[in-house]
Short mmCIF file of C-alpha atoms in Angstrom, two decimals:
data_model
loop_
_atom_site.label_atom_id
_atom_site.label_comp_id
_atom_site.label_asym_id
_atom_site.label_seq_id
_atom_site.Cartn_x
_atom_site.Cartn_y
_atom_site.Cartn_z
CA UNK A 246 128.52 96.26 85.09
CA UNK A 247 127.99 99.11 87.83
CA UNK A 248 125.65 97.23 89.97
CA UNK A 249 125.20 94.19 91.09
CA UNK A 250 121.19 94.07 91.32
CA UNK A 251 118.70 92.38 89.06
CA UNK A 252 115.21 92.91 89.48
CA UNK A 253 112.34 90.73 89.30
CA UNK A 254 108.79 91.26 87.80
CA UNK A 255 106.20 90.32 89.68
CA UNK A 256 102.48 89.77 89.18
CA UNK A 257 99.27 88.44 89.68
CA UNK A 258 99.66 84.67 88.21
CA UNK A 259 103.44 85.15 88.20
CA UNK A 260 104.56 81.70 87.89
CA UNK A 261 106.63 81.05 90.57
CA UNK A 262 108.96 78.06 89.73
CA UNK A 263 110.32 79.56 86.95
CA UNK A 264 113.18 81.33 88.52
CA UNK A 265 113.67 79.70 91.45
CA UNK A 266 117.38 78.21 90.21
CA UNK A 267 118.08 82.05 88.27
CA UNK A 268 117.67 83.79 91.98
CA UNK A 269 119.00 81.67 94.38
CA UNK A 270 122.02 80.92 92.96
CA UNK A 271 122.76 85.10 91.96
CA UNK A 272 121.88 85.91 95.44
CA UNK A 273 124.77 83.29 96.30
CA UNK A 274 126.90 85.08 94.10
CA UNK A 275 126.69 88.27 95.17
CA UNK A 276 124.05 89.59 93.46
CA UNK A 277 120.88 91.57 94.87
CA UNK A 278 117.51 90.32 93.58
CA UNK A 279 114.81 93.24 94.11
CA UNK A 280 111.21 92.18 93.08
CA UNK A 281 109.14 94.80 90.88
CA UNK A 282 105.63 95.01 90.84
CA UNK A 283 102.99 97.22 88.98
CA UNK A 284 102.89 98.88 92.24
CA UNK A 285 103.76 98.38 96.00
CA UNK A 286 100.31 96.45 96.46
CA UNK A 287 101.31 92.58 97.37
CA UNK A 288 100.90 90.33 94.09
CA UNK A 289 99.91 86.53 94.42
CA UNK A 290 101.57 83.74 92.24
CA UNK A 291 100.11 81.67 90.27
CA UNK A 292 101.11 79.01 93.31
CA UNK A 293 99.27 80.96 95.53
CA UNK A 294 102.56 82.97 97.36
CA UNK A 295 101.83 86.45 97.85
CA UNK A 296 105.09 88.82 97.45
CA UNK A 297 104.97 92.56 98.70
CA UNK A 298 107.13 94.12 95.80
CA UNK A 299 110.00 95.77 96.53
CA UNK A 300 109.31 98.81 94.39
CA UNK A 301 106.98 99.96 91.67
CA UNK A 302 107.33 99.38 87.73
CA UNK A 303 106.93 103.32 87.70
CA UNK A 304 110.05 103.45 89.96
CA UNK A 305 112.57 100.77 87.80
CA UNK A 306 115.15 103.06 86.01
CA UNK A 307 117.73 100.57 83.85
CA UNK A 308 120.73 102.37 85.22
CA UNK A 309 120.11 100.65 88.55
CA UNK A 310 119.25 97.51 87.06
CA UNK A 311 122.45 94.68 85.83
CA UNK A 312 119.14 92.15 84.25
CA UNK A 313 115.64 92.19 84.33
CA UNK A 314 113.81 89.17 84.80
CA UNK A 315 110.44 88.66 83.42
CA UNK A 316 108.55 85.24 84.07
CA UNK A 317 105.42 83.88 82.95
CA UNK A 318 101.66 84.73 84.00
CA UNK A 319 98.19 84.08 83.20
CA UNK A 320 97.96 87.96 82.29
CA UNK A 321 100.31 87.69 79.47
CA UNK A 322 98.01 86.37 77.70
CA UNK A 323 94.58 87.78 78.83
CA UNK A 324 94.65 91.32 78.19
CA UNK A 325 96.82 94.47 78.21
CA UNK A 326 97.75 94.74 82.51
CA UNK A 327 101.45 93.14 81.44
CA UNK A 328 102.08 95.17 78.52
CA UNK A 329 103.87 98.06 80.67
CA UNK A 330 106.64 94.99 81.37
CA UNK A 331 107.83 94.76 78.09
CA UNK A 332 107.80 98.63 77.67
CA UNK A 333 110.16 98.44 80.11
CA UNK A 334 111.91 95.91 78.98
CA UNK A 335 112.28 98.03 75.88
CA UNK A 336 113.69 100.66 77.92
CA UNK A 337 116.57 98.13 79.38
CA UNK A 338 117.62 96.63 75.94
CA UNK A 339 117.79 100.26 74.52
CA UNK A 340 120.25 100.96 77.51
CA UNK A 341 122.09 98.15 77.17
CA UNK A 342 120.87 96.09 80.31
CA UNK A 343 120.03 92.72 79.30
CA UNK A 344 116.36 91.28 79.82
CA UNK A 345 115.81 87.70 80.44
CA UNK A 346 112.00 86.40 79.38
CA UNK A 347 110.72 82.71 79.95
CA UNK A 348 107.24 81.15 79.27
CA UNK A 349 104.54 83.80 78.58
CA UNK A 350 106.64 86.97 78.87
CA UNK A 351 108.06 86.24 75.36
CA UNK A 352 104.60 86.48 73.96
CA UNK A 353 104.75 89.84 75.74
CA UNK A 354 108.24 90.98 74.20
CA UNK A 355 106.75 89.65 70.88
CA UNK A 356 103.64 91.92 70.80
CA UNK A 357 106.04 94.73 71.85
CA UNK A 358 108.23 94.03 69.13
CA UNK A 359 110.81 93.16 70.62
CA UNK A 360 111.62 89.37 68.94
CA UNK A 361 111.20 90.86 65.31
CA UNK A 362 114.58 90.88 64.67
CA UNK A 363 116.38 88.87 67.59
CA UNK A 364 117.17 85.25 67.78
CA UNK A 365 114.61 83.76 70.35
CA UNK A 366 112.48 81.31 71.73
CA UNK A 367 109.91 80.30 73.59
CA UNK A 368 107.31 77.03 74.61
CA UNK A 369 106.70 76.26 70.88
CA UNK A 370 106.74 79.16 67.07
CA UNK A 371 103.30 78.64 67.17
CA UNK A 372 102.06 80.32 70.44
CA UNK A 373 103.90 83.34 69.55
CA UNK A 374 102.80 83.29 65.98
CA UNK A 375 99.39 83.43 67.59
CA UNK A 376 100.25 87.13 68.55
CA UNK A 377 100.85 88.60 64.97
CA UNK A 378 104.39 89.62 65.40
CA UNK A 379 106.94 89.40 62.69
CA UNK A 380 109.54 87.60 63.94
CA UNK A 381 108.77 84.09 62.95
CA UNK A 382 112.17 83.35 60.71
CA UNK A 383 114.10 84.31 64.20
CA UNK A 384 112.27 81.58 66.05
CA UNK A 385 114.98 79.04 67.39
CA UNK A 386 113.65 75.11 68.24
CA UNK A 387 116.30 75.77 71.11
CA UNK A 388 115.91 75.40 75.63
CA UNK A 389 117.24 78.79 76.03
CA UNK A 390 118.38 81.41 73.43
CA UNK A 391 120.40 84.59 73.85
CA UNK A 392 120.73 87.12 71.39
CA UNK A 393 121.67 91.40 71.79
CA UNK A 394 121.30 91.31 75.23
CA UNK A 395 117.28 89.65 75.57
CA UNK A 396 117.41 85.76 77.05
CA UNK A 397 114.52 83.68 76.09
CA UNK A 398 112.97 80.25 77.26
CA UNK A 399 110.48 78.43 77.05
CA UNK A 400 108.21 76.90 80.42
CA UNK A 401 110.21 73.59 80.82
CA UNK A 402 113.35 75.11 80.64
CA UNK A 403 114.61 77.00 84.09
CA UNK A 404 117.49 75.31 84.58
CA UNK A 405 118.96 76.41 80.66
CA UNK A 406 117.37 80.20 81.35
CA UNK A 407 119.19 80.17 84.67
CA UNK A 408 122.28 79.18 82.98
CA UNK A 409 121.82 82.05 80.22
CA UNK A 410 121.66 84.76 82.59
CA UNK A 411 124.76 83.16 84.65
CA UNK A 412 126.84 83.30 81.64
CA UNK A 413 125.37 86.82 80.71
CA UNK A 414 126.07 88.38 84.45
CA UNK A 415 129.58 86.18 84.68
CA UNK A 416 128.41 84.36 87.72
CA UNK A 417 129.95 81.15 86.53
CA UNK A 418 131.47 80.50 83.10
CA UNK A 419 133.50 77.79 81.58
CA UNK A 420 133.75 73.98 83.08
CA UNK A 421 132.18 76.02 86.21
CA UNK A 422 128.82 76.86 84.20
CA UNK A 423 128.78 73.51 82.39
CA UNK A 424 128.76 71.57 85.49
CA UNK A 425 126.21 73.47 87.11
CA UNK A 426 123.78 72.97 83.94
CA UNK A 427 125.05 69.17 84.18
CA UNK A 428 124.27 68.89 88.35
CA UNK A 429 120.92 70.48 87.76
CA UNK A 430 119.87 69.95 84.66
CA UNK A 431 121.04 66.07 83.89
CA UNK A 432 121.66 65.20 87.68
CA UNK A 433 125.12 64.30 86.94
CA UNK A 434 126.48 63.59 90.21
CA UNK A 435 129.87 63.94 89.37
CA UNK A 436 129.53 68.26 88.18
CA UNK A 437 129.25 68.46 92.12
CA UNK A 438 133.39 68.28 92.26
CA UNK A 439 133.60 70.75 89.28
CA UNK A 440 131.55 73.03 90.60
CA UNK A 441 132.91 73.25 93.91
CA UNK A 442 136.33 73.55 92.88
#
């Protein structure tokens, strides 16, 4: 990996909580986290934060980019405004930079086409079924799924898409990733020691 930046969509009705585990922990690591918006104008969350993106979706080249985040929104599902996201995510996965996708953003990847023939998941088969793509057989009844280089989740699973992208970028792996899904996931006191060895 040549950099060590990931970039986050944001939108209008991005849901917030989503990747609050996946971006404080990389920026702990190391790692840059660079918001993206559909331009420059401030976007507010779906909990009401407004963010001033970093940089334009017009501006995101994959080459600069070691992950792409895209969370859920209202506007996944109420219209077109999202659909240059997945293009782009297009653009990563055909580079070879991974995208990660929770909540609505996989019904956004599936009407691009993008889960037709990749392992994934999402809040339940039926919501993306609802958007006509053909990957149905490659649905997984899973919290977090990672196939070619695309992470999926569905909306009650940050802590499991945080751990995805962590063992995609290398930020912890082994008895160091398990414990951290174990502290935050189960609240198992005792993945504290592990993880801070």
């Amino acid at each position: 990996m040549s950099t060590r930046t990931v970039h986050l969509a944001v939108y209008d009705t991005f849901a917030d909580w989503e990747t609050g585990h996946t971006t404080a922990h990389l920026t702990q690591n190391g790692f840059t986290v660079r918001t993206v918006g559909p331009t420059t104008g401030p976007v507010t969350t779906m909990g009401g934060v407004r963010i001033q993106p970093d940089l334009a979706l017009g501006e995101l080249d994959p080459e600069d980019s070691a992950l792409l985040i895209l969370t859920g929104a209202h506007l996944w599902d109420a219209g077109d405004d999202l659909a240059p996201f997945a293009a782009k995510a297009r653009a990563f996965l055909d580079a070879g930079v991974p995208v990660a996708a929770i909540c609505g953003a996989t019904a956004g990847l599936a009407r691009e086409g993008l889960l037709d023939d990749r392992d994934h998941t999402s809040a339940v088969s039926f919501y993306l079924g609802a958007t006509g793509y053909k990957g149905g057989d490659h649905y997984r009844e899973a919290d977090a799924v990672t196939d070619r280089g695309l992470i999926t989740a569905g909306p009650t699973e940050p802590v499991a898409f945080a751990r995805e992208v962590f063992a995609r970028l290398g930020v912890y792996e082994g008895e160091k990733l398990d414990a951290w899904y174990r502290l935050f996931h189960d609240s198992d006191a005792s993945a504290f020691a592990v993880l801070n060895s």
